[in-house]
PDB file of N, CA and C in Angstrom:
ATOM      1  N   MET A   1     -31.876  48.426 -27.573  1.00  0.00           N
ATOM      2  CA  MET A   1     -31.602  48.465 -29.176  1.00  0.00           C
ATOM      3  C   MET A   1     -30.196  49.805 -29.068  1.00  0.00           C
ATOM      4  N   ILE A   2     -29.228  49.302 -30.270  1.00  0.00           N
ATOM      5  CA  ILE A   2     -28.112  50.240 -30.144  1.00  0.00           C
ATOM      6  C   ILE A   2     -28.130  51.159 -31.369  1.00  0.00           C
ATOM      7  N   LEU A   3     -27.547  52.165 -31.743  1.00  0.00           N
ATOM      8  CA  LEU A   3     -27.705  53.010 -33.460  1.00  0.00           C
ATOM      9  C   LEU A   3     -26.456  52.769 -33.691  1.00  0.00           C
ATOM     10  N   ASP A   4     -26.186  52.163 -34.950  1.00  0.00           N
ATOM     11  CA  ASP A   4     -24.425  51.940 -35.122  1.00  0.00           C
ATOM     12  C   ASP A   4     -24.078  53.121 -36.539  1.00  0.00           C
ATOM     13  N   VAL A   5     -23.332  54.139 -35.882  1.00  0.00           N
ATOM     14  CA  VAL A   5     -23.358  55.218 -37.091  1.00  0.00           C
ATOM     15  C   VAL A   5     -22.257  55.343 -37.733  1.00  0.00           C
ATOM     16  N   ALA A   6     -21.719  55.329 -39.132  1.00  0.00           N
ATOM     17  CA  ALA A   6     -20.727  55.199 -39.758  1.00  0.00           C
ATOM     18  C   ALA A   6     -20.881  56.385 -41.238  1.00  0.00           C
ATOM     19  N   THR A   7     -20.001  57.374 -41.263  1.00  0.00           N
ATOM     20  CA  THR A   7     -19.761  58.537 -41.875  1.00  0.00           C
ATOM     21  C   THR A   7     -18.440  57.807 -43.088  1.00  0.00           C
ATOM     22  N   LEU A   8     -19.371  57.285 -44.286  1.00  0.00           N
ATOM     23  CA  LEU A   8     -18.436  56.840 -45.438  1.00  0.00           C
ATOM     24  C   LEU A   8     -18.076  58.032 -46.093  1.00  0.00           C
ATOM     25  N   ASP A   9     -16.740  58.542 -46.221  1.00  0.00           N
ATOM     26  CA  ASP A   9     -16.073  59.629 -46.920  1.00  0.00           C
ATOM     27  C   ASP A   9     -15.763  58.435 -47.978  1.00  0.00           C
ATOM     28  N   ILE A  10     -15.852  58.162 -49.725  1.00  0.00           N
ATOM     29  CA  ILE A  10     -15.949  57.731 -50.538  1.00  0.00           C
ATOM     30  C   ILE A  10     -14.904  58.351 -51.921  1.00  0.00           C
ATOM     31  N   ILE A  11     -13.493  57.740 -52.118  1.00  0.00           N
ATOM     32  CA  ILE A  11     -13.092  58.376 -52.692  1.00  0.00           C
ATOM     33  C   ILE A  11     -13.799  58.819 -53.663  1.00  0.00           C
ATOM     34  N   PRO A  12     -13.271  59.694 -54.506  1.00  0.00           N
ATOM     35  CA  PRO A  12     -13.994  60.360 -55.528  1.00  0.00           C
ATOM     36  C   PRO A  12     -14.322  59.485 -57.354  1.00  0.00           C
ATOM     37  N   GLY A  13     -15.261  59.637 -57.542  1.00  0.00           N
ATOM     38  CA  GLY A  13     -15.710  58.742 -58.442  1.00  0.00           C
ATOM     39  C   GLY A  13     -15.501  57.131 -58.636  1.00  0.00           C
ATOM     40  N   GLN A  14     -15.564  56.833 -57.405  1.00  0.00           N
ATOM     41  CA  GLN A  14     -15.764  55.057 -56.688  1.00  0.00           C
ATOM     42  C   GLN A  14     -17.437  55.169 -56.697  1.00  0.00           C
ATOM     43  N   GLU A  15     -17.973  56.044 -56.632  1.00  0.00           N
ATOM     44  CA  GLU A  15     -19.346  56.341 -55.483  1.00  0.00           C
ATOM     45  C   GLU A  15     -20.660  54.422 -56.462  1.00  0.00           C
ATOM     46  N   ALA A  16     -20.294  54.942 -57.977  1.00  0.00           N
ATOM     47  CA  ALA A  16     -21.157  53.148 -58.386  1.00  0.00           C
ATOM     48  C   ALA A  16     -20.343  52.440 -57.951  1.00  0.00           C
ATOM     49  N   ALA A  17     -19.004  51.971 -57.747  1.00  0.00           N
ATOM     50  CA  ALA A  17     -18.639  50.929 -57.471  1.00  0.00           C
ATOM     51  C   ALA A  17     -18.824  50.586 -55.475  1.00  0.00           C
ATOM     52  N   PHE A  18     -18.626  51.481 -54.851  1.00  0.00           N
ATOM     53  CA  PHE A  18     -19.189  51.458 -53.985  1.00  0.00           C
ATOM     54  C   PHE A  18     -20.419  51.083 -53.875  1.00  0.00           C
ATOM     55  N   GLU A  19     -21.343  51.342 -54.507  1.00  0.00           N
ATOM     56  CA  GLU A  19     -22.600  51.041 -53.761  1.00  0.00           C
ATOM     57  C   GLU A  19     -22.808  49.753 -54.754  1.00  0.00           C
ATOM     58  N   THR A  20     -22.503  49.041 -55.556  1.00  0.00           N
ATOM     59  CA  THR A  20     -22.723  47.629 -56.349  1.00  0.00           C
ATOM     60  C   THR A  20     -21.787  47.145 -54.665  1.00  0.00           C
ATOM     61  N   ALA A  21     -20.785  47.337 -54.365  1.00  0.00           N
ATOM     62  CA  ALA A  21     -20.034  46.634 -53.369  1.00  0.00           C
ATOM     63  C   ALA A  21     -20.921  46.206 -52.466  1.00  0.00           C
ATOM     64  N   PHE A  22     -21.474  47.413 -52.022  1.00  0.00           N
ATOM     65  CA  PHE A  22     -22.189  47.492 -50.386  1.00  0.00           C
ATOM     66  C   PHE A  22     -23.253  46.316 -51.086  1.00  0.00           C
ATOM     67  N   MET A  23     -24.135  46.583 -51.705  1.00  0.00           N
ATOM     68  CA  MET A  23     -24.924  45.521 -51.954  1.00  0.00           C
ATOM     69  C   MET A  23     -24.748  44.165 -51.812  1.00  0.00           C
ATOM     70  N   GLU A  24     -22.917  43.920 -52.462  1.00  0.00           N
ATOM     71  CA  GLU A  24     -23.390  42.475 -51.219  1.00  0.00           C
ATOM     72  C   GLU A  24     -22.865  42.092 -50.120  1.00  0.00           C
ATOM     73  N   ALA A  25     -21.631  43.505 -49.757  1.00  0.00           N
ATOM     74  CA  ALA A  25     -21.231  43.598 -48.613  1.00  0.00           C
ATOM     75  C   ALA A  25     -22.905  43.686 -47.445  1.00  0.00           C
ATOM     76  N   LYS A  26     -23.674  43.830 -47.733  1.00  0.00           N
ATOM     77  CA  LYS A  26     -24.899  44.294 -47.134  1.00  0.00           C
ATOM     78  C   LYS A  26     -25.802  42.972 -46.538  1.00  0.00           C
ATOM     79  N   LYS A  27     -25.280  41.760 -47.710  1.00  0.00           N
ATOM     80  CA  LYS A  27     -25.652  40.689 -46.940  1.00  0.00           C
ATOM     81  C   LYS A  27     -25.212  40.212 -45.917  1.00  0.00           C
ATOM     82  N   ILE A  28     -24.135  40.484 -45.944  1.00  0.00           N
ATOM     83  CA  ILE A  28     -23.271  40.108 -44.665  1.00  0.00           C
ATOM     84  C   ILE A  28     -23.477  40.336 -43.429  1.00  0.00           C
ATOM     85  N   LEU A  29     -23.749  41.227 -43.529  1.00  0.00           N
ATOM     86  CA  LEU A  29     -24.624  42.651 -42.305  1.00  0.00           C
ATOM     87  C   LEU A  29     -25.643  42.030 -42.056  1.00  0.00           C
ATOM     88  N   THR A  30     -27.002  41.582 -42.955  1.00  0.00           N
ATOM     89  CA  THR A  30     -27.777  41.227 -42.220  1.00  0.00           C
ATOM     90  C   THR A  30     -27.924  39.600 -41.678  1.00  0.00           C
ATOM     91  N   SER A  31     -26.790  39.380 -41.960  1.00  0.00           N
ATOM     92  CA  SER A  31     -26.615  37.868 -41.314  1.00  0.00           C
ATOM     93  C   SER A  31     -26.274  37.557 -40.463  1.00  0.00           C
ATOM     94  N   MET A  32     -25.683  38.631 -39.431  1.00  0.00           N
ATOM     95  CA  MET A  32     -24.979  38.365 -38.316  1.00  0.00           C
ATOM     96  C   MET A  32     -26.254  38.500 -37.650  1.00  0.00           C
ATOM     97  N   PRO A  33     -26.185  37.665 -36.459  1.00  0.00           N
ATOM     98  CA  PRO A  33     -26.853  37.786 -35.441  1.00  0.00           C
ATOM     99  C   PRO A  33     -27.097  38.905 -34.458  1.00  0.00           C
ATOM    100  N   GLY A  34     -28.365  39.174 -33.887  1.00  0.00           N
ATOM    101  CA  GLY A  34     -28.173  40.948 -33.392  1.00  0.00           C
ATOM    102  C   GLY A  34     -28.697  42.169 -33.977  1.00  0.00           C
ATOM    103  N   CYS A  35     -28.431  41.597 -35.322  1.00  0.00           N
ATOM    104  CA  CYS A  35     -28.415  43.163 -36.450  1.00  0.00           C
ATOM    105  C   CYS A  35     -29.653  42.855 -36.805  1.00  0.00           C
ATOM    106  N   ILE A  36     -30.731  43.645 -36.775  1.00  0.00           N
ATOM    107  CA  ILE A  36     -32.163  44.354 -36.917  1.00  0.00           C
ATOM    108  C   ILE A  36     -32.286  45.332 -37.564  1.00  0.00           C
ATOM    109  N   SER A  37     -31.343  46.168 -38.559  1.00  0.00           N
ATOM    110  CA  SER A  37     -31.977  46.620 -39.644  1.00  0.00           C
ATOM    111  C   SER A  37     -30.781  47.669 -40.170  1.00  0.00           C
ATOM    112  N   HIS A  38     -30.469  47.939 -41.432  1.00  0.00           N
ATOM    113  CA  HIS A  38     -29.621  49.072 -41.717  1.00  0.00           C
ATOM    114  C   HIS A  38     -30.533  49.773 -42.480  1.00  0.00           C
ATOM    115  N   ASP A  39     -28.809  51.379 -42.980  1.00  0.00           N
ATOM    116  CA  ASP A  39     -30.083  51.625 -44.009  1.00  0.00           C
ATOM    117  C   ASP A  39     -28.758  53.105 -44.490  1.00  0.00           C
ATOM    118  N   LEU A  40     -28.601  52.786 -45.676  1.00  0.00           N
ATOM    119  CA  LEU A  40     -27.399  54.014 -46.766  1.00  0.00           C
ATOM    120  C   LEU A  40     -27.704  54.572 -47.094  1.00  0.00           C
ATOM    121  N   GLN A  41     -27.440  56.054 -47.065  1.00  0.00           N
ATOM    122  CA  GLN A  41     -27.613  57.416 -47.218  1.00  0.00           C
ATOM    123  C   GLN A  41     -26.347  57.868 -47.816  1.00  0.00           C
ATOM    124  N   ARG A  42     -26.891  58.893 -48.804  1.00  0.00           N
ATOM    125  CA  ARG A  42     -26.026  59.498 -49.898  1.00  0.00           C
ATOM    126  C   ARG A  42     -26.413  60.720 -49.337  1.00  0.00           C
ATOM    127  N   CYS A  43     -24.924  61.445 -49.387  1.00  0.00           N
ATOM    128  CA  CYS A  43     -25.442  62.570 -49.140  1.00  0.00           C
ATOM    129  C   CYS A  43     -25.678  63.926 -49.938  1.00  0.00           C
ATOM    130  N   LEU A  44     -26.397  64.952 -50.204  1.00  0.00           N
ATOM    131  CA  LEU A  44     -26.691  65.538 -51.582  1.00  0.00           C
ATOM    132  C   LEU A  44     -25.752  66.521 -51.825  1.00  0.00           C
ATOM    133  N   GLU A  45     -25.289  67.441 -50.584  1.00  0.00           N
ATOM    134  CA  GLU A  45     -24.637  68.119 -51.265  1.00  0.00           C
ATOM    135  C   GLU A  45     -22.774  67.329 -51.118  1.00  0.00           C
ATOM    136  N   GLN A  46     -22.577  66.589 -51.061  1.00  0.00           N
ATOM    137  CA  GLN A  46     -21.251  65.849 -50.820  1.00  0.00           C
ATOM    138  C   GLN A  46     -21.117  64.336 -51.232  1.00  0.00           C
ATOM    139  N   PRO A  47     -21.741  64.031 -52.553  1.00  0.00           N
ATOM    140  CA  PRO A  47     -21.663  63.032 -53.124  1.00  0.00           C
ATOM    141  C   PRO A  47     -21.325  61.862 -53.073  1.00  0.00           C
ATOM    142  N   ASN A  48     -19.386  61.863 -52.352  1.00  0.00           N
ATOM    143  CA  ASN A  48     -19.226  60.742 -52.187  1.00  0.00           C
ATOM    144  C   ASN A  48     -19.075  60.378 -50.793  1.00  0.00           C
ATOM    145  N   ARG A  49     -19.879  61.058 -49.928  1.00  0.00           N
ATOM    146  CA  ARG A  49     -20.557  61.138 -48.575  1.00  0.00           C
ATOM    147  C   ARG A  49     -21.125  60.418 -48.046  1.00  0.00           C
ATOM    148  N   TYR A  50     -21.562  59.093 -47.918  1.00  0.00           N
ATOM    149  CA  TYR A  50     -22.542  58.478 -47.218  1.00  0.00           C
ATOM    150  C   TYR A  50     -22.256  58.346 -46.036  1.00  0.00           C
ATOM    151  N   ILE A  51     -23.841  58.104 -44.937  1.00  0.00           N
ATOM    152  CA  ILE A  51     -24.143  57.578 -43.417  1.00  0.00           C
ATOM    153  C   ILE A  51     -24.821  56.259 -43.714  1.00  0.00           C
ATOM    154  N   LEU A  52     -24.075  55.291 -42.707  1.00  0.00           N
ATOM    155  CA  LEU A  52     -25.041  54.032 -42.507  1.00  0.00           C
ATOM    156  C   LEU A  52     -25.448  53.944 -41.102  1.00  0.00           C
ATOM    157  N   PHE A  53     -26.371  53.790 -41.618  1.00  0.00           N
ATOM    158  CA  PHE A  53     -27.195  53.045 -39.749  1.00  0.00           C
ATOM    159  C   PHE A  53     -26.879  52.135 -39.323  1.00  0.00           C
ATOM    160  N   VAL A  54     -26.275  51.469 -38.628  1.00  0.00           N
ATOM    161  CA  VAL A  54     -27.755  49.732 -38.449  1.00  0.00           C
ATOM    162  C   VAL A  54     -27.521  49.986 -37.014  1.00  0.00           C
ATOM    163  N   ARG A  55     -28.656  48.882 -37.097  1.00  0.00           N
ATOM    164  CA  ARG A  55     -29.593  48.745 -35.703  1.00  0.00           C
ATOM    165  C   ARG A  55     -29.247  47.497 -35.070  1.00  0.00           C
ATOM    166  N   TRP A  56     -28.636  47.420 -34.185  1.00  0.00           N
ATOM    167  CA  TRP A  56     -28.051  46.349 -33.350  1.00  0.00           C
ATOM    168  C   TRP A  56     -29.226  45.844 -31.934  1.00  0.00           C
ATOM    169  N   GLN A  57     -29.263  44.703 -31.463  1.00  0.00           N
ATOM    170  CA  GLN A  57     -30.086  44.288 -30.370  1.00  0.00           C
ATOM    171  C   GLN A  57     -29.160  45.117 -29.032  1.00  0.00           C
ATOM    172  N   THR A  58     -27.680  44.398 -29.076  1.00  0.00           N
ATOM    173  CA  THR A  58     -27.046  45.377 -28.090  1.00  0.00           C
ATOM    174  C   THR A  58     -25.520  45.321 -28.191  1.00  0.00           C
ATOM    175  N   LEU A  59     -25.188  46.470 -27.949  1.00  0.00           N
ATOM    176  CA  LEU A  59     -24.013  46.687 -28.349  1.00  0.00           C
ATOM    177  C   LEU A  59     -22.998  46.224 -28.637  1.00  0.00           C
ATOM    178  N   GLU A  60     -23.226  44.436 -27.733  1.00  0.00           N
ATOM    179  CA  GLU A  60     -21.781  43.778 -28.283  1.00  0.00           C
ATOM    180  C   GLU A  60     -22.446  42.739 -29.734  1.00  0.00           C
ATOM    181  N   HIS A  61     -23.616  42.610 -29.885  1.00  0.00           N
ATOM    182  CA  HIS A  61     -23.770  42.365 -31.263  1.00  0.00           C
ATOM    183  C   HIS A  61     -23.031  42.831 -31.927  1.00  0.00           C
ATOM    184  N   HIS A  62     -22.079  43.832 -31.761  1.00  0.00           N
ATOM    185  CA  HIS A  62     -21.504  45.031 -33.110  1.00  0.00           C
ATOM    186  C   HIS A  62     -20.323  44.918 -32.334  1.00  0.00           C
ATOM    187  N   THR A  63     -19.670  44.724 -31.351  1.00  0.00           N
ATOM    188  CA  THR A  63     -18.663  45.134 -31.572  1.00  0.00           C
ATOM    189  C   THR A  63     -17.521  44.030 -30.915  1.00  0.00           C
ATOM    190  N   VAL A  64     -18.807  43.005 -30.550  1.00  0.00           N
ATOM    191  CA  VAL A  64     -18.011  41.103 -30.337  1.00  0.00           C
ATOM    192  C   VAL A  64     -18.249  40.500 -31.698  1.00  0.00           C
ATOM    193  N   GLY A  65     -19.269  40.623 -31.286  1.00  0.00           N
ATOM    194  CA  GLY A  65     -20.171  39.584 -32.307  1.00  0.00           C
ATOM    195  C   GLY A  65     -19.595  39.898 -33.674  1.00  0.00           C
ATOM    196  N   PHE A  66     -20.191  41.358 -34.233  1.00  0.00           N
ATOM    197  CA  PHE A  66     -20.083  41.319 -35.761  1.00  0.00           C
ATOM    198  C   PHE A  66     -17.834  42.022 -35.705  1.00  0.00           C
ATOM    199  N   LEU A  67     -17.819  42.626 -35.511  1.00  0.00           N
ATOM    200  CA  LEU A  67     -15.985  43.320 -35.439  1.00  0.00           C
ATOM    201  C   LEU A  67     -15.589  42.199 -35.285  1.00  0.00           C
ATOM    202  N   GLN A  68     -15.450  40.725 -34.249  1.00  0.00           N
ATOM    203  CA  GLN A  68     -14.460  39.904 -33.844  1.00  0.00           C
ATOM    204  C   GLN A  68     -14.843  39.182 -34.562  1.00  0.00           C
ATOM    205  N   SER A  69     -15.501  39.055 -36.009  1.00  0.00           N
ATOM    206  CA  SER A  69     -15.639  37.518 -36.558  1.00  0.00           C
ATOM    207  C   SER A  69     -15.037  37.517 -37.736  1.00  0.00           C
ATOM    208  N   PHE A  70     -15.346  36.726 -38.613  1.00  0.00           N
ATOM    209  CA  PHE A  70     -14.472  36.695 -39.738  1.00  0.00           C
ATOM    210  C   PHE A  70     -15.332  37.130 -40.969  1.00  0.00           C
ATOM    211  N   GLN A  71     -17.081  37.135 -40.684  1.00  0.00           N
ATOM    212  CA  GLN A  71     -17.757  37.835 -41.452  1.00  0.00           C
ATOM    213  C   GLN A  71     -17.032  39.130 -41.765  1.00  0.00           C
ATOM    214  N   TYR A  72     -17.003  39.958 -40.367  1.00  0.00           N
ATOM    215  CA  TYR A  72     -16.326  41.754 -40.178  1.00  0.00           C
ATOM    216  C   TYR A  72     -15.259  41.423 -41.430  1.00  0.00           C
ATOM    217  N   GLN A  73     -14.196  40.267 -41.539  1.00  0.00           N
ATOM    218  CA  GLN A  73     -13.053  40.869 -42.641  1.00  0.00           C
ATOM    219  C   GLN A  73     -13.379  40.535 -43.956  1.00  0.00           C
ATOM    220  N   GLN A  74     -14.174  39.723 -44.352  1.00  0.00           N
ATOM    221  CA  GLN A  74     -15.166  39.971 -45.054  1.00  0.00           C
ATOM    222  C   GLN A  74     -15.676  41.200 -46.044  1.00  0.00           C
ATOM    223  N   TRP A  75     -16.210  41.540 -44.996  1.00  0.00           N
ATOM    224  CA  TRP A  75     -16.919  43.015 -45.168  1.00  0.00           C
ATOM    225  C   TRP A  75     -15.955  44.108 -45.412  1.00  0.00           C
ATOM    226  N   CYS A  76     -14.797  44.319 -45.127  1.00  0.00           N
ATOM    227  CA  CYS A  76     -13.498  44.537 -44.827  1.00  0.00           C
ATOM    228  C   CYS A  76     -13.311  44.473 -46.130  1.00  0.00           C
ATOM    229  N   ARG A  77     -12.802  43.651 -47.039  1.00  0.00           N
ATOM    230  CA  ARG A  77     -12.397  43.060 -47.935  1.00  0.00           C
ATOM    231  C   ARG A  77     -13.153  43.494 -48.806  1.00  0.00           C
ATOM    232  N   LEU A  78     -14.058  43.768 -48.902  1.00  0.00           N
ATOM    233  CA  LEU A  78     -15.419  44.161 -49.684  1.00  0.00           C
ATOM    234  C   LEU A  78     -15.345  45.956 -50.051  1.00  0.00           C
ATOM    235  N   LEU A  79     -15.180  46.446 -48.649  1.00  0.00           N
ATOM    236  CA  LEU A  79     -15.670  48.010 -48.776  1.00  0.00           C
ATOM    237  C   LEU A  79     -14.507  49.019 -48.488  1.00  0.00           C
ATOM    238  N   GLN A  80     -13.527  48.549 -47.538  1.00  0.00           N
ATOM    239  CA  GLN A  80     -12.398  49.319 -46.781  1.00  0.00           C
ATOM    240  C   GLN A  80     -11.686  50.176 -48.277  1.00  0.00           C
ATOM    241  N   HIS A  81     -11.188  49.431 -49.186  1.00  0.00           N
ATOM    242  CA  HIS A  81     -10.717  50.298 -49.991  1.00  0.00           C
ATOM    243  C   HIS A  81     -11.238  51.490 -50.626  1.00  0.00           C
ATOM    244  N   PHE A  82     -12.816  51.594 -51.087  1.00  0.00           N
ATOM    245  CA  PHE A  82     -13.591  52.798 -51.088  1.00  0.00           C
ATOM    246  C   PHE A  82     -13.192  53.606 -50.474  1.00  0.00           C
ATOM    247  N   CYS A  83     -12.814  53.959 -49.031  1.00  0.00           N
ATOM    248  CA  CYS A  83     -12.961  54.344 -48.287  1.00  0.00           C
ATOM    249  C   CYS A  83     -11.802  55.266 -47.739  1.00  0.00           C
ATOM    250  N   ASP A  84     -11.859  56.403 -47.690  1.00  0.00           N
ATOM    251  CA  ASP A  84     -10.368  57.506 -47.440  1.00  0.00           C
ATOM    252  C   ASP A  84     -10.626  58.298 -46.221  1.00  0.00           C
ATOM    253  N   PRO A  85     -10.604  57.827 -44.840  1.00  0.00           N
ATOM    254  CA  PRO A  85     -10.002  56.858 -44.614  1.00  0.00           C
ATOM    255  C   PRO A  85     -11.202  56.032 -43.859  1.00  0.00           C
ATOM    256  N   PHE A  86     -11.240  55.146 -43.890  1.00  0.00           N
ATOM    257  CA  PHE A  86     -11.807  53.604 -43.206  1.00  0.00           C
ATOM    258  C   PHE A  86     -12.130  54.431 -41.710  1.00  0.00           C
ATOM    259  N   PRO A  87     -13.818  54.666 -41.915  1.00  0.00           N
ATOM    260  CA  PRO A  87     -14.379  55.430 -40.451  1.00  0.00           C
ATOM    261  C   PRO A  87     -14.593  54.357 -39.439  1.00  0.00           C
ATOM    262  N   PRO A  88     -14.462  55.531 -38.272  1.00  0.00           N
ATOM    263  CA  PRO A  88     -14.429  55.143 -36.646  1.00  0.00           C
ATOM    264  C   PRO A  88     -16.436  54.754 -36.709  1.00  0.00           C
ATOM    265  N   THR A  89     -17.042  54.167 -36.038  1.00  0.00           N
ATOM    266  CA  THR A  89     -18.372  54.123 -35.676  1.00  0.00           C
ATOM    267  C   THR A  89     -18.336  54.475 -34.698  1.00  0.00           C
ATOM    268  N   LEU A  90     -19.669  55.458 -34.335  1.00  0.00           N
ATOM    269  CA  LEU A  90     -20.243  55.790 -32.845  1.00  0.00           C
ATOM    270  C   LEU A  90     -21.541  54.425 -32.854  1.00  0.00           C
ATOM    271  N   HIS A  91     -21.803  54.664 -31.595  1.00  0.00           N
ATOM    272  CA  HIS A  91     -22.631  54.101 -31.203  1.00  0.00           C
ATOM    273  C   HIS A  91     -23.559  54.939 -30.419  1.00  0.00           C
ATOM    274  N   TYR A  92     -24.740  54.432 -30.271  1.00  0.00           N
ATOM    275  CA  TYR A  92     -26.293  56.086 -30.157  1.00  0.00           C
ATOM    276  C   TYR A  92     -27.392  54.610 -29.388  1.00  0.00           C
ATOM    277  N   ALA A  93     -28.383  54.735 -27.852  1.00  0.00           N
ATOM    278  CA  ALA A  93     -29.030  54.163 -27.433  1.00  0.00           C
ATOM    279  C   ALA A  93     -30.127  55.260 -27.302  1.00  0.00           C
ATOM    280  N   PRO A  94     -31.129  54.756 -27.483  1.00  0.00           N
ATOM    281  CA  PRO A  94     -32.195  55.636 -27.294  1.00  0.00           C
ATOM    282  C   PRO A  94     -32.336  56.222 -25.980  1.00  0.00           C
ATOM    283  N   VAL A  95     -32.435  58.151 -25.615  1.00  0.00           N
ATOM    284  CA  VAL A  95     -33.122  58.767 -24.254  1.00  0.00           C
ATOM    285  C   VAL A  95     -33.792  57.947 -23.405  1.00  0.00           C
ATOM    286  N   GLY A  96     -34.057  57.904 -22.602  1.00  0.00           N
ATOM    287  CA  GLY A  96     -34.557  57.380 -21.351  1.00  0.00           C
ATOM    288  C   GLY A  96     -34.683  55.689 -21.532  1.00  0.00           C
ATOM    289  N   ARG A  97     -33.993  55.176 -21.967  1.00  0.00           N
ATOM    290  CA  ARG A  97     -34.035  53.656 -21.649  1.00  0.00           C
ATOM    291  C   ARG A  97     -32.959  52.921 -21.388  1.00  0.00           C
ATOM    292  N   LYS A  98     -33.186  52.227 -20.484  1.00  0.00           N
ATOM    293  CA  LYS A  98     -31.611  51.283 -20.063  1.00  0.00           C
ATOM    294  C   LYS A  98     -31.405  50.464 -21.072  1.00  0.00           C
ATOM    295  N   ILE A  99     -29.998  50.208 -21.123  1.00  0.00           N
ATOM    296  CA  ILE A  99     -29.420  49.900 -22.379  1.00  0.00           C
ATOM    297  C   ILE A  99     -28.813  48.229 -21.813  1.00  0.00           C
ATOM    298  N   TYR A 100     -29.315  47.709 -22.852  1.00  0.00           N
ATOM    299  CA  TYR A 100     -29.332  46.488 -22.489  1.00  0.00           C
ATOM    300  C   TYR A 100     -27.513  45.860 -23.023  1.00  0.00           C
ATOM    301  N   ARG A 101     -26.546  45.120 -22.087  1.00  0.00           N
ATOM    302  CA  ARG A 101     -25.730  44.546 -22.870  1.00  0.00           C
ATOM    303  C   ARG A 101     -25.399  43.105 -22.667  1.00  0.00           C
ATOM    304  N   GLY A 102     -24.925  43.116 -23.442  1.00  0.00           N
ATOM    305  CA  GLY A 102     -24.964  41.326 -23.572  1.00  0.00           C
ATOM    306  C   GLY A 102     -25.747  41.101 -24.277  1.00  0.00           C
ATOM    307  N   PHE A 103     -25.332  39.597 -24.487  1.00  0.00           N
ATOM    308  CA  PHE A 103     -25.877  38.524 -25.812  1.00  0.00           C
ATOM    309  C   PHE A 103     -27.046  38.161 -25.412  1.00  0.00           C
TER     310      PHE A 103
END
């Protein structure tokens, strides 16, 4: 399992609209092969900052299966304009386990 983590800085005042758009965008995410689960959290100290955790079966399910898909383009159309800037994502793997690569 791979954990994909993105910190999302939303344009101030757009938080409610972002959350509404995310409800639609998460349908795209959960429909993707290899997507195990996701969790969106809002920062208490900086209410326009969110962190998104997505668990994937493999790194390639995210980097190839999702990021190179038509569905990712839809995802970006729904969410990208709320972020300043659109964030990079980092990938994490459990410590002490072999990372499975490939589909």
